[in-house]
Short mmCIF file of C-alpha atoms in Angstrom, two decimals:
data_model
loop_
_atom_site.label_atom_id
_atom_site.label_comp_id
_atom_site.label_asym_id
_atom_site.label_seq_id
_atom_site.Cartn_x
_atom_site.Cartn_y
_atom_site.Cartn_z
CA MET A 1 -11.68 4.07 12.82
CA GLU A 2 -9.31 1.85 14.78
CA HIS A 3 -6.00 2.68 13.08
CA LEU A 4 -4.94 4.86 10.18
CA VAL A 5 -2.37 3.21 7.93
CA SER A 6 -4.10 3.70 4.59
CA ILE A 7 -6.69 6.13 3.29
CA ARG A 8 -8.28 3.11 1.62
CA ASP A 9 -9.33 1.90 5.09
CA ILE A 10 -11.45 4.96 5.91
CA THR A 11 -14.69 6.33 4.50
CA LYS A 12 -15.70 9.64 2.98
CA ASP A 13 -17.88 10.18 6.01
CA GLU A 14 -14.92 9.73 8.38
CA ILE A 15 -12.85 12.18 6.32
CA GLU A 16 -15.62 14.79 6.47
CA LYS A 17 -15.92 14.32 10.23
CA LEU A 18 -12.18 14.82 10.65
CA ILE A 19 -12.31 17.99 8.57
CA ASN A 20 -15.18 19.37 10.62
CA GLN A 21 -13.39 18.53 13.83
CA ALA A 22 -10.18 20.21 12.58
CA LEU A 23 -12.21 23.31 11.67
CA ARG A 24 -13.68 23.45 15.17
CA ILE A 25 -10.25 23.05 16.74
CA GLU A 26 -8.64 25.70 14.56
CA LYS A 27 -11.44 28.13 15.31
CA ASN A 28 -11.31 27.66 19.03
CA PRO A 29 -8.15 25.82 20.14
CA SER A 30 -8.49 26.77 23.80
CA GLU A 31 -11.65 24.69 24.04
CA PHE A 32 -9.62 21.55 23.37
CA VAL A 33 -6.81 22.13 25.86
CA GLY A 34 -6.56 19.23 28.24
CA ARG A 35 -8.82 16.93 26.23
CA LEU A 36 -6.12 14.24 26.13
CA LYS A 37 -4.65 14.92 29.55
CA GLY A 38 -2.89 11.85 30.89
CA LYS A 39 -2.59 10.22 27.45
CA ILE A 40 0.75 9.41 25.88
CA LEU A 41 1.66 9.52 22.20
CA ALA A 42 4.62 7.41 21.06
CA THR A 43 6.37 8.69 17.94
CA LEU A 44 8.49 5.98 16.37
CA PHE A 45 10.40 7.50 13.48
CA TYR A 46 12.73 5.18 11.60
CA GLU A 47 13.21 7.77 8.88
CA PRO A 48 13.97 11.47 9.07
CA SER A 49 11.03 13.83 9.46
CA THR A 50 10.50 17.44 10.43
CA ARG A 51 6.89 18.40 9.88
CA THR A 52 5.18 15.11 10.49
CA ARG A 53 6.83 14.34 13.80
CA LEU A 54 6.82 17.89 15.14
CA SER A 55 3.21 18.54 14.17
CA PHE A 56 2.03 15.28 15.75
CA GLU A 57 3.96 16.15 18.90
CA SER A 58 2.61 19.69 18.87
CA ALA A 59 -0.92 18.33 18.35
CA MET A 60 -0.60 16.00 21.33
CA LEU A 61 0.91 18.67 23.58
CA ARG A 62 -1.82 21.17 22.64
CA LEU A 63 -4.40 18.59 23.67
CA GLY A 64 -2.71 18.23 27.04
CA GLY A 65 -1.13 14.85 26.38
CA ASN A 66 2.47 13.75 26.63
CA VAL A 67 4.92 12.50 24.04
CA LEU A 68 7.71 9.95 23.99
CA GLY A 69 9.60 8.24 21.20
CA PHE A 70 12.63 8.26 18.99
CA ALA A 71 13.45 10.24 15.89
CA ASP A 72 16.55 8.32 14.98
CA ALA A 73 16.42 4.54 14.73
CA LYS A 74 20.19 4.38 15.28
CA ILE A 75 19.83 5.06 18.99
CA SER A 76 17.10 2.50 19.68
CA SER A 77 17.02 -1.29 19.78
CA VAL A 78 16.12 -1.21 16.13
CA LYS A 79 19.81 -0.98 15.46
CA LYS A 80 20.21 -4.26 17.33
CA GLY A 81 17.85 -5.86 14.81
CA GLU A 82 14.57 -5.73 16.69
CA SER A 83 11.52 -6.40 14.52
CA ILE A 84 8.69 -3.93 13.97
CA ALA A 85 6.38 -6.39 15.73
CA ASP A 86 8.44 -6.43 18.93
CA THR A 87 9.07 -2.68 18.94
CA ILE A 88 5.35 -2.01 18.48
CA ARG A 89 4.33 -4.43 21.26
CA MET A 90 6.66 -2.57 23.58
CA ALA A 91 5.52 0.90 22.46
CA ALA A 92 1.86 -0.11 22.79
CA SER A 93 2.44 -0.97 26.43
CA TYR A 94 4.15 2.38 27.11
CA SER A 95 1.64 4.61 25.32
CA ASP A 96 -1.99 5.15 24.29
CA ILE A 97 -1.43 5.83 20.61
CA ILE A 98 1.45 5.35 18.18
CA VAL A 99 2.69 7.23 15.14
CA LEU A 100 5.05 5.13 13.05
CA ARG A 101 7.20 6.24 10.18
CA HIS A 102 9.15 3.45 8.55
CA PHE A 103 11.17 2.96 5.38
CA LEU A 104 9.53 -0.39 4.61
CA GLU A 105 6.25 -0.65 2.73
CA GLY A 106 3.75 -2.74 4.67
CA SER A 107 5.26 -1.73 8.02
CA GLY A 108 2.02 0.02 9.00
CA ARG A 109 -0.05 -3.12 8.42
CA VAL A 110 2.45 -5.21 10.37
CA ALA A 111 2.27 -2.70 13.23
CA THR A 112 -1.53 -2.86 13.45
CA GLU A 113 -1.35 -6.63 13.92
CA PHE A 114 0.76 -6.30 17.07
CA SER A 115 -0.61 -3.17 18.67
CA ASP A 116 -3.54 -2.98 21.05
CA VAL A 117 -3.52 0.82 20.81
CA PRO A 118 -4.29 2.85 17.65
CA VAL A 119 -1.49 3.07 15.07
CA ILE A 120 -1.19 6.02 12.70
CA SER A 121 1.15 5.77 9.76
CA GLY A 122 3.47 8.73 9.48
CA GLY A 123 4.61 7.42 6.10
CA THR A 124 5.58 3.89 5.11
CA GLY A 125 8.26 3.62 2.43
CA ILE A 126 6.90 4.76 -0.92
CA GLN A 127 3.48 3.34 -0.09
CA GLU A 128 1.30 5.96 1.59
CA HIS A 129 1.25 8.92 3.96
CA PRO A 130 -2.40 9.13 5.04
CA SER A 131 -2.26 11.92 7.65
CA GLN A 132 -0.54 14.13 5.08
CA ALA A 133 -3.40 13.59 2.62
CA LEU A 134 -5.89 14.54 5.33
CA LEU A 135 -4.17 17.85 5.99
CA ASP A 136 -3.84 18.37 2.22
CA VAL A 137 -7.58 18.04 1.69
CA TYR A 138 -8.22 20.11 4.82
CA THR A 139 -6.25 22.91 3.16
CA ILE A 140 -8.16 22.42 -0.10
CA TYR A 141 -11.49 22.43 1.72
CA LYS A 142 -10.67 25.60 3.60
CA HIS A 143 -9.86 27.37 0.34
CA PHE A 144 -12.58 26.06 -1.99
CA GLY A 145 -15.27 25.09 0.49
CA ARG A 146 -15.64 21.71 -1.23
CA LEU A 147 -13.78 18.49 -2.01
CA SER A 148 -15.74 17.62 -5.13
CA ASN A 149 -15.81 19.05 -8.67
CA LEU A 150 -12.12 19.89 -8.49
CA LYS A 151 -9.51 19.81 -11.24
CA VAL A 152 -6.27 18.86 -9.55
CA GLY A 153 -2.82 18.71 -11.15
CA LEU A 154 -0.26 16.43 -9.50
CA VAL A 155 3.26 17.38 -10.47
CA GLY A 156 6.67 15.77 -10.09
CA ASP A 157 7.55 12.38 -8.66
CA LEU A 158 4.23 10.57 -8.70
CA ARG A 159 5.82 7.13 -8.50
CA TYR A 160 7.85 7.23 -5.31
CA GLY A 161 6.21 10.16 -3.55
CA ARG A 162 4.21 8.50 -0.78
CA THR A 163 1.82 11.41 -0.36
CA ILE A 164 0.54 10.88 -3.92
CA PRO A 165 -1.37 7.58 -3.46
CA SER A 166 -2.94 8.88 -0.24
CA LEU A 167 -4.07 12.11 -1.88
CA LEU A 168 -5.45 10.27 -4.93
CA TYR A 169 -7.37 7.84 -2.69
CA THR A 170 -8.85 10.78 -0.79
CA LEU A 171 -9.89 12.69 -3.93
CA ALA A 172 -11.36 9.46 -5.33
CA LYS A 173 -13.84 9.30 -2.47
CA PHE A 174 -15.51 12.57 -3.53
CA ASP A 175 -17.60 13.24 -6.64
CA ASN A 176 -16.56 14.53 -10.05
CA ASN A 177 -12.92 15.16 -9.33
CA VAL A 178 -10.53 15.27 -12.28
CA VAL A 179 -6.81 14.69 -11.86
CA TYR A 180 -4.04 15.60 -14.28
CA LEU A 181 -0.88 13.64 -13.66
CA PHE A 182 2.25 15.52 -14.76
CA SER A 183 5.51 13.64 -14.43
CA PRO A 184 8.47 12.38 -16.38
CA ARG A 185 7.66 8.93 -17.86
CA GLU A 186 9.74 7.05 -15.30
CA LEU A 187 7.99 8.75 -12.39
CA ARG A 188 4.38 8.00 -13.31
CA VAL A 189 1.85 6.75 -10.75
CA ARG A 190 2.30 3.05 -9.92
CA MET A 191 0.04 0.46 -11.52
CA SER A 192 -1.51 -0.64 -8.21
CA VAL A 193 -2.51 2.94 -7.41
CA MET A 194 -3.92 3.51 -10.90
CA ASN A 195 -5.92 0.35 -10.46
CA ASP A 196 -7.34 1.59 -7.16
CA ILE A 197 -8.58 4.91 -8.55
CA GLN A 198 -9.91 3.44 -11.80
CA ASN A 199 -13.51 4.54 -12.45
CA LYS A 200 -13.45 6.75 -9.36
CA LEU A 201 -11.48 9.66 -10.76
CA GLU A 202 -11.23 11.07 -14.26
CA VAL A 203 -7.51 10.78 -14.99
CA HIS A 204 -5.38 12.57 -17.59
CA ILE A 205 -1.73 11.65 -17.98
CA GLY A 206 0.84 13.92 -19.54
CA GLU A 207 4.02 15.90 -19.20
CA ASP A 208 3.07 19.36 -20.36
CA LEU A 209 1.89 21.35 -17.35
CA ASP A 210 1.95 24.74 -19.13
CA LYS A 211 -0.63 23.58 -21.64
CA HIS A 212 -3.19 22.68 -18.96
CA ILE A 213 -2.54 25.02 -16.06
CA ASP A 214 -5.37 27.43 -17.00
CA LYS A 215 -7.98 24.69 -16.41
CA LEU A 216 -6.74 23.63 -12.97
CA ASP A 217 -8.05 24.61 -9.54
CA LEU A 218 -4.81 23.61 -7.86
CA ILE A 219 -1.51 21.89 -8.36
CA TYR A 220 0.13 19.60 -5.84
CA VAL A 221 3.87 19.64 -6.41
CA THR A 222 6.25 16.99 -5.09
CA ARG A 223 10.00 16.81 -4.80
CA VAL A 224 11.91 14.40 -6.99
CA GLN A 225 13.63 12.36 -4.31
CA LYS A 226 17.28 11.76 -5.05
CA GLU A 227 17.46 8.77 -2.71
CA ARG A 228 15.01 6.79 -4.89
CA PHE A 229 17.27 6.71 -7.96
CA PRO A 230 19.74 3.97 -8.79
CA ASP A 231 22.35 6.37 -10.17
CA GLU A 232 23.22 10.04 -10.39
CA ALA A 233 22.61 10.25 -14.16
CA SER A 234 18.98 9.16 -14.05
CA TYR A 235 18.34 11.59 -11.20
CA GLU A 236 20.01 14.45 -13.06
CA ARG A 237 17.79 13.82 -16.09
CA VAL A 238 14.55 14.41 -14.20
CA LYS A 239 15.46 16.48 -11.14
CA ASP A 240 14.50 19.83 -12.63
CA PHE A 241 11.84 18.49 -14.96
CA TYR A 242 9.32 20.87 -13.42
CA VAL A 243 10.22 24.20 -11.92
CA ILE A 244 7.17 26.24 -10.98
CA ASP A 245 7.90 29.95 -11.27
CA LYS A 246 5.88 33.14 -11.74
CA ASP A 247 5.76 32.49 -15.46
CA THR A 248 4.21 29.03 -14.96
CA VAL A 249 1.34 30.40 -12.89
CA SER A 250 0.73 33.49 -15.04
CA LYS A 251 -2.12 31.73 -16.87
CA ALA A 252 -3.70 30.24 -13.73
CA LYS A 253 -7.25 30.92 -12.54
CA ASP A 254 -7.76 33.62 -9.92
CA ASP A 255 -8.49 31.29 -7.03
CA PHE A 256 -5.82 28.78 -8.09
CA ILE A 257 -3.55 27.41 -5.34
CA ILE A 258 -0.24 25.56 -5.11
CA LEU A 259 0.30 22.88 -2.49
CA HIS A 260 3.50 21.00 -1.64
CA PRO A 261 4.02 18.50 1.19
CA LEU A 262 7.53 19.98 1.71
CA PRO A 263 10.48 19.89 1.87
CA ARG A 264 11.03 21.47 -1.53
CA VAL A 265 14.27 21.77 -3.42
CA ASN A 266 14.07 23.49 -6.81
CA GLU A 267 10.58 22.56 -7.95
CA ILE A 268 8.97 25.78 -6.72
CA ALA A 269 10.97 28.99 -7.19
CA TYR A 270 11.17 31.25 -4.14
CA GLU A 271 9.52 34.06 -6.14
CA VAL A 272 6.27 32.08 -6.05
CA ASP A 273 6.18 32.15 -2.23
CA LYS A 274 4.97 35.75 -2.24
CA THR A 275 2.12 35.14 -4.72
CA PRO A 276 -1.41 34.50 -3.41
CA TYR A 277 -1.21 31.03 -5.00
CA ALA A 278 1.39 29.76 -2.52
CA LYS A 279 -0.44 27.74 0.13
CA TYR A 280 2.26 25.30 1.17
CA PHE A 281 3.29 26.99 4.39
CA GLU A 282 -0.32 27.33 5.48
CA GLN A 283 -0.73 23.68 4.50
CA ALA A 284 2.11 22.70 6.85
CA LYS A 285 0.49 24.71 9.63
CA ASN A 286 -2.84 22.96 9.00
CA GLY A 287 -1.06 19.73 9.88
CA VAL A 288 -1.39 20.53 13.57
CA TRP A 289 -5.18 21.06 13.44
CA MET A 290 -5.80 17.96 11.38
CA ARG A 291 -3.52 15.83 13.54
CA MET A 292 -5.26 17.10 16.67
CA ALA A 293 -8.55 16.01 15.10
CA LEU A 294 -7.04 12.64 14.26
CA LEU A 295 -5.65 12.01 17.76
CA LEU A 296 -8.96 12.99 19.32
CA THR A 297 -10.96 10.79 16.97
CA LEU A 298 -8.79 7.74 17.50
CA LEU A 299 -8.55 8.16 21.27
CA GLU A 300 -12.05 9.31 22.14
CA GLU A 301 -14.21 7.11 19.92
CA MET B 1 -6.34 -47.04 -20.58
CA LYS B 2 -5.60 -50.42 -19.05
CA THR B 3 -1.85 -49.80 -19.17
CA ASN B 4 -2.24 -46.52 -17.37
CA GLU B 5 -4.16 -48.03 -14.55
CA MET B 6 -1.32 -50.44 -14.07
CA LEU B 7 1.27 -47.70 -14.26
CA VAL B 8 -0.21 -45.70 -11.41
CA SER B 9 -2.03 -48.04 -9.11
CA LYS B 10 -4.99 -47.30 -6.85
CA ILE B 11 -4.38 -46.04 -3.34
CA LYS B 12 -6.29 -46.97 -0.22
CA GLU B 13 -6.47 -43.54 1.35
CA GLY B 14 -5.12 -40.14 0.46
CA THR B 15 -5.15 -37.59 -2.31
CA VAL B 16 -4.92 -37.90 -6.06
CA ILE B 17 -3.81 -34.82 -7.94
CA ASP B 18 -4.80 -35.39 -11.52
CA ARG B 19 -4.53 -33.59 -14.87
CA ILE B 20 -1.32 -31.87 -13.93
CA PRO B 21 0.18 -30.43 -17.14
CA ALA B 22 2.70 -32.95 -18.49
CA GLY B 23 6.11 -32.55 -16.92
CA LYS B 24 5.05 -30.57 -13.84
CA ALA B 25 4.53 -33.45 -11.38
CA LEU B 26 7.89 -33.06 -9.67
CA LYS B 27 7.35 -29.36 -9.18
CA CYS B 28 3.92 -30.11 -7.80
CA VAL B 29 5.42 -32.50 -5.27
CA SER B 30 8.05 -30.02 -4.21
CA LEU B 31 5.43 -27.27 -3.91
CA LEU B 32 3.51 -29.40 -1.44
CA LYS B 33 6.77 -30.32 0.32
CA VAL B 34 5.48 -33.90 0.64
CA GLU B 35 8.86 -35.30 -0.30
CA GLU B 36 10.20 -33.83 2.93
CA ASP B 37 8.00 -36.14 4.98
CA PRO B 38 9.92 -39.41 5.24
CA LYS B 39 6.81 -41.47 5.93
CA THR B 40 4.56 -40.34 3.11
CA ILE B 41 4.40 -42.64 0.12
CA ILE B 42 4.13 -40.76 -3.15
CA THR B 43 3.35 -42.28 -6.54
CA ILE B 44 4.18 -40.14 -9.51
CA GLY B 45 3.12 -40.72 -13.09
CA MET B 46 4.58 -38.48 -15.74
CA ARG B 47 3.45 -38.09 -19.33
CA VAL B 48 0.61 -40.53 -18.86
CA HIS B 49 -1.97 -40.82 -21.63
CA SER B 50 -5.35 -39.29 -20.89
CA ASP B 51 -8.40 -39.48 -23.16
CA LYS B 52 -9.59 -36.12 -21.92
CA VAL B 53 -6.45 -33.97 -21.90
CA GLY B 54 -3.97 -35.93 -24.00
CA MET B 55 -0.80 -36.17 -21.97
CA LYS B 56 -0.80 -35.43 -18.27
CA ASP B 57 1.03 -36.01 -15.02
CA ILE B 58 -0.54 -37.52 -11.94
CA VAL B 59 0.54 -37.56 -8.30
CA LYS B 60 -0.88 -39.79 -5.62
CA ILE B 61 -0.15 -39.03 -2.01
CA HIS B 62 -0.86 -41.93 0.31
CA GLY B 63 -2.54 -41.36 3.65
CA ARG B 64 -2.62 -37.59 3.49
CA PHE B 65 -5.11 -34.89 2.56
CA LEU B 66 -4.37 -31.34 1.49
CA THR B 67 -4.75 -28.25 3.63
CA GLU B 68 -6.54 -25.15 2.32
CA ASN B 69 -3.21 -23.39 1.87
CA GLU B 70 -1.83 -26.28 -0.14
CA LYS B 71 -4.90 -26.31 -2.35
CA ASP B 72 -4.59 -22.55 -2.89
CA ALA B 73 -0.97 -22.96 -3.84
CA LEU B 74 -1.81 -25.71 -6.35
CA ALA B 75 -4.73 -23.71 -7.70
CA LEU B 76 -2.54 -20.69 -8.21
CA PHE B 77 0.33 -22.44 -9.92
CA ILE B 78 -1.53 -25.17 -11.79
CA PRO B 79 -5.15 -24.10 -12.23
CA GLY B 80 -7.51 -26.68 -13.72
CA THR B 81 -5.93 -29.48 -11.71
CA MET B 82 -8.38 -32.03 -10.38
CA ILE B 83 -8.15 -33.32 -6.85
CA SER B 84 -9.76 -36.52 -5.61
CA TYR B 85 -9.92 -37.64 -2.01
CA ILE B 86 -9.68 -41.37 -1.62
CA GLU B 87 -11.10 -43.29 1.31
CA ASP B 88 -11.06 -47.08 1.33
CA TYR B 89 -10.08 -47.20 -2.37
CA ASN B 90 -13.09 -45.09 -3.34
CA VAL B 91 -13.31 -41.46 -4.38
CA SER B 92 -15.08 -39.70 -1.52
CA LYS B 93 -14.83 -36.19 -2.95
CA LYS B 94 -13.64 -34.61 -6.16
CA GLU B 95 -12.84 -31.00 -6.86
CA TYR B 96 -11.46 -28.89 -9.68
CA LEU B 97 -9.12 -26.28 -8.41
CA GLU B 98 -9.93 -22.74 -9.43
CA THR B 99 -7.64 -19.79 -8.94
CA PRO B 100 -8.43 -18.48 -5.44
CA ASP B 101 -9.33 -14.84 -4.70
CA GLU B 102 -6.80 -14.63 -1.90
CA VAL B 103 -3.78 -16.71 -0.89
CA THR B 104 -2.23 -16.87 2.55
CA ASP B 105 1.30 -18.09 3.21
CA VAL B 106 1.76 -19.20 -0.40
CA LEU B 107 3.66 -16.41 -2.14
CA VAL B 108 6.69 -14.37 -1.17
CA CYS B 109 6.47 -10.68 -1.96
CA ASN B 110 8.96 -9.65 -4.63
CA ASN B 111 9.21 -6.13 -3.27
CA PRO B 112 12.63 -6.03 -1.59
CA THR B 113 11.40 -3.30 0.77
CA CYS B 114 8.20 -5.06 1.85
CA ALA B 115 8.07 -5.52 5.62
CA THR B 116 7.11 -9.19 5.18
CA ASN B 117 10.62 -9.87 3.85
CA TYR B 118 12.21 -8.78 7.14
CA ARG B 119 11.87 -11.40 9.87
CA GLU B 120 8.50 -10.10 10.98
CA PRO B 121 6.27 -12.76 12.59
CA VAL B 122 3.58 -12.45 9.90
CA VAL B 123 2.35 -14.65 7.06
CA THR B 124 2.08 -13.21 3.57
CA LYS B 125 -1.34 -12.46 2.15
CA PHE B 126 -2.12 -11.64 -1.45
CA THR B 127 -5.34 -10.84 -3.25
CA ILE B 128 -5.62 -12.13 -6.78
CA MET B 129 -6.55 -8.99 -8.72
CA GLN B 130 -6.78 -10.71 -12.07
CA LYS B 131 -6.78 -14.38 -13.07
CA GLU B 132 -5.73 -14.34 -16.73
CA PRO B 133 -2.88 -13.54 -16.69
CA ILE B 134 -2.52 -13.65 -12.94
CA LEU B 135 -1.87 -10.44 -11.02
CA ALA B 136 -1.43 -10.73 -7.26
CA ARG B 137 -1.27 -7.82 -4.86
CA CYS B 138 0.51 -7.92 -1.52
CA LEU B 139 -1.92 -6.94 1.23
CA TYR B 140 0.95 -5.51 3.25
CA CYS B 141 2.90 -3.35 0.80
CA ASP B 142 0.41 -3.15 -2.13
CA ARG B 143 3.01 -4.33 -4.65
CA VAL B 144 1.47 -6.06 -7.65
CA MET B 145 3.25 -9.18 -8.84
CA LEU B 146 2.97 -10.22 -12.46
CA GLU B 147 2.29 -13.78 -13.55
CA LYS B 148 5.94 -14.25 -14.47
CA ASN B 149 7.11 -13.22 -10.97
CA ILE B 150 4.55 -15.56 -9.45
CA MET B 151 5.43 -18.55 -11.65
CA ASP B 152 9.12 -18.02 -10.87
CA GLN B 153 8.28 -18.98 -7.29
CA PHE B 154 6.87 -22.31 -8.44
#
């Protein structure tokens, strides 16, 4: 693995190795202190982020490395109109590894062409968010002990949510997974993504989550992102299309779990947080272990 | 037949693009940007009779051969076109253009938020996912362009 800008670029084997490494790190973090001493991570965030940036920075610091970067493109040369290519060339000469979040799709691929150090996508437009998918499946693996034979419901904005393609690509690499796609019509999975998972995942498309929830092992809920809509009215129509509350999960299996990449707005009621199904905060915490595994893999191999 | 041969005369060296669908010769010339080169002689025949395909257009470019990118562009926009290379008045090579599997520097991505549309020093790359009707996918942003979007660039 040279870079990570799309889950489509990595193999099932590499994903399993990352999971095993993350498990080792989580079990015994002190063993990994200082492993990346003297290395520098550059975090280039052109779009707002809380979890992704902080957990990458935490991961690097826990491994004994250092961090530099910007979290607001307004204060960097980007504002002066500098291209991704030039910014990346510069960052690659100041650091050993780069995490890039950018509002343009394709920005990750552009970055890899101009960087002589590894580039990790921290989310590129609506395209993909590969490190998120890795921590998502890490959370799933820790709970179920497997990444195959799962019935997974994806709920909410499946069209513009960038974690969705990455998660689907990851699930598609393992055997016998079934996905149920629950979304309003206008927020269904994009054609290119459907094409990629064709014949690799059994796919069911629908709107009615309540009717199917008893069959599912987990649901992955996403926020309907206001900023993706052309006008207020079309956002209002779908914003509260799904609200997961205690009633929704009353018919769920015993070992059922709920994941969410966060931040959430209304799509999961606070009352659900206290149920054993709520795994989204643990999921966010898992981000550090998985990102430590990712930094180690990219820098030490 | 005889009249046609007189209409579009033989060339000594260069490229003959034949069996262009009737009426598309000018677009074909502009696609190749040959009209921008002040020294290149171009002969264009439009709505010429052909025994094989009925009515066709034909373009002869004197003293110039096509690059791979140019051939890909022609193949994408006007598949089935026949290209002949002429050396010393004789056909040295003939090829039928088939829709390529990948095109480089031919298409512009129609995704307004694709990084390739923002002054980045990169050339566009698309894989042709499907040939009939054409579907092309941007290798940078993964956007799929429909045949209509592609033909609009022609």
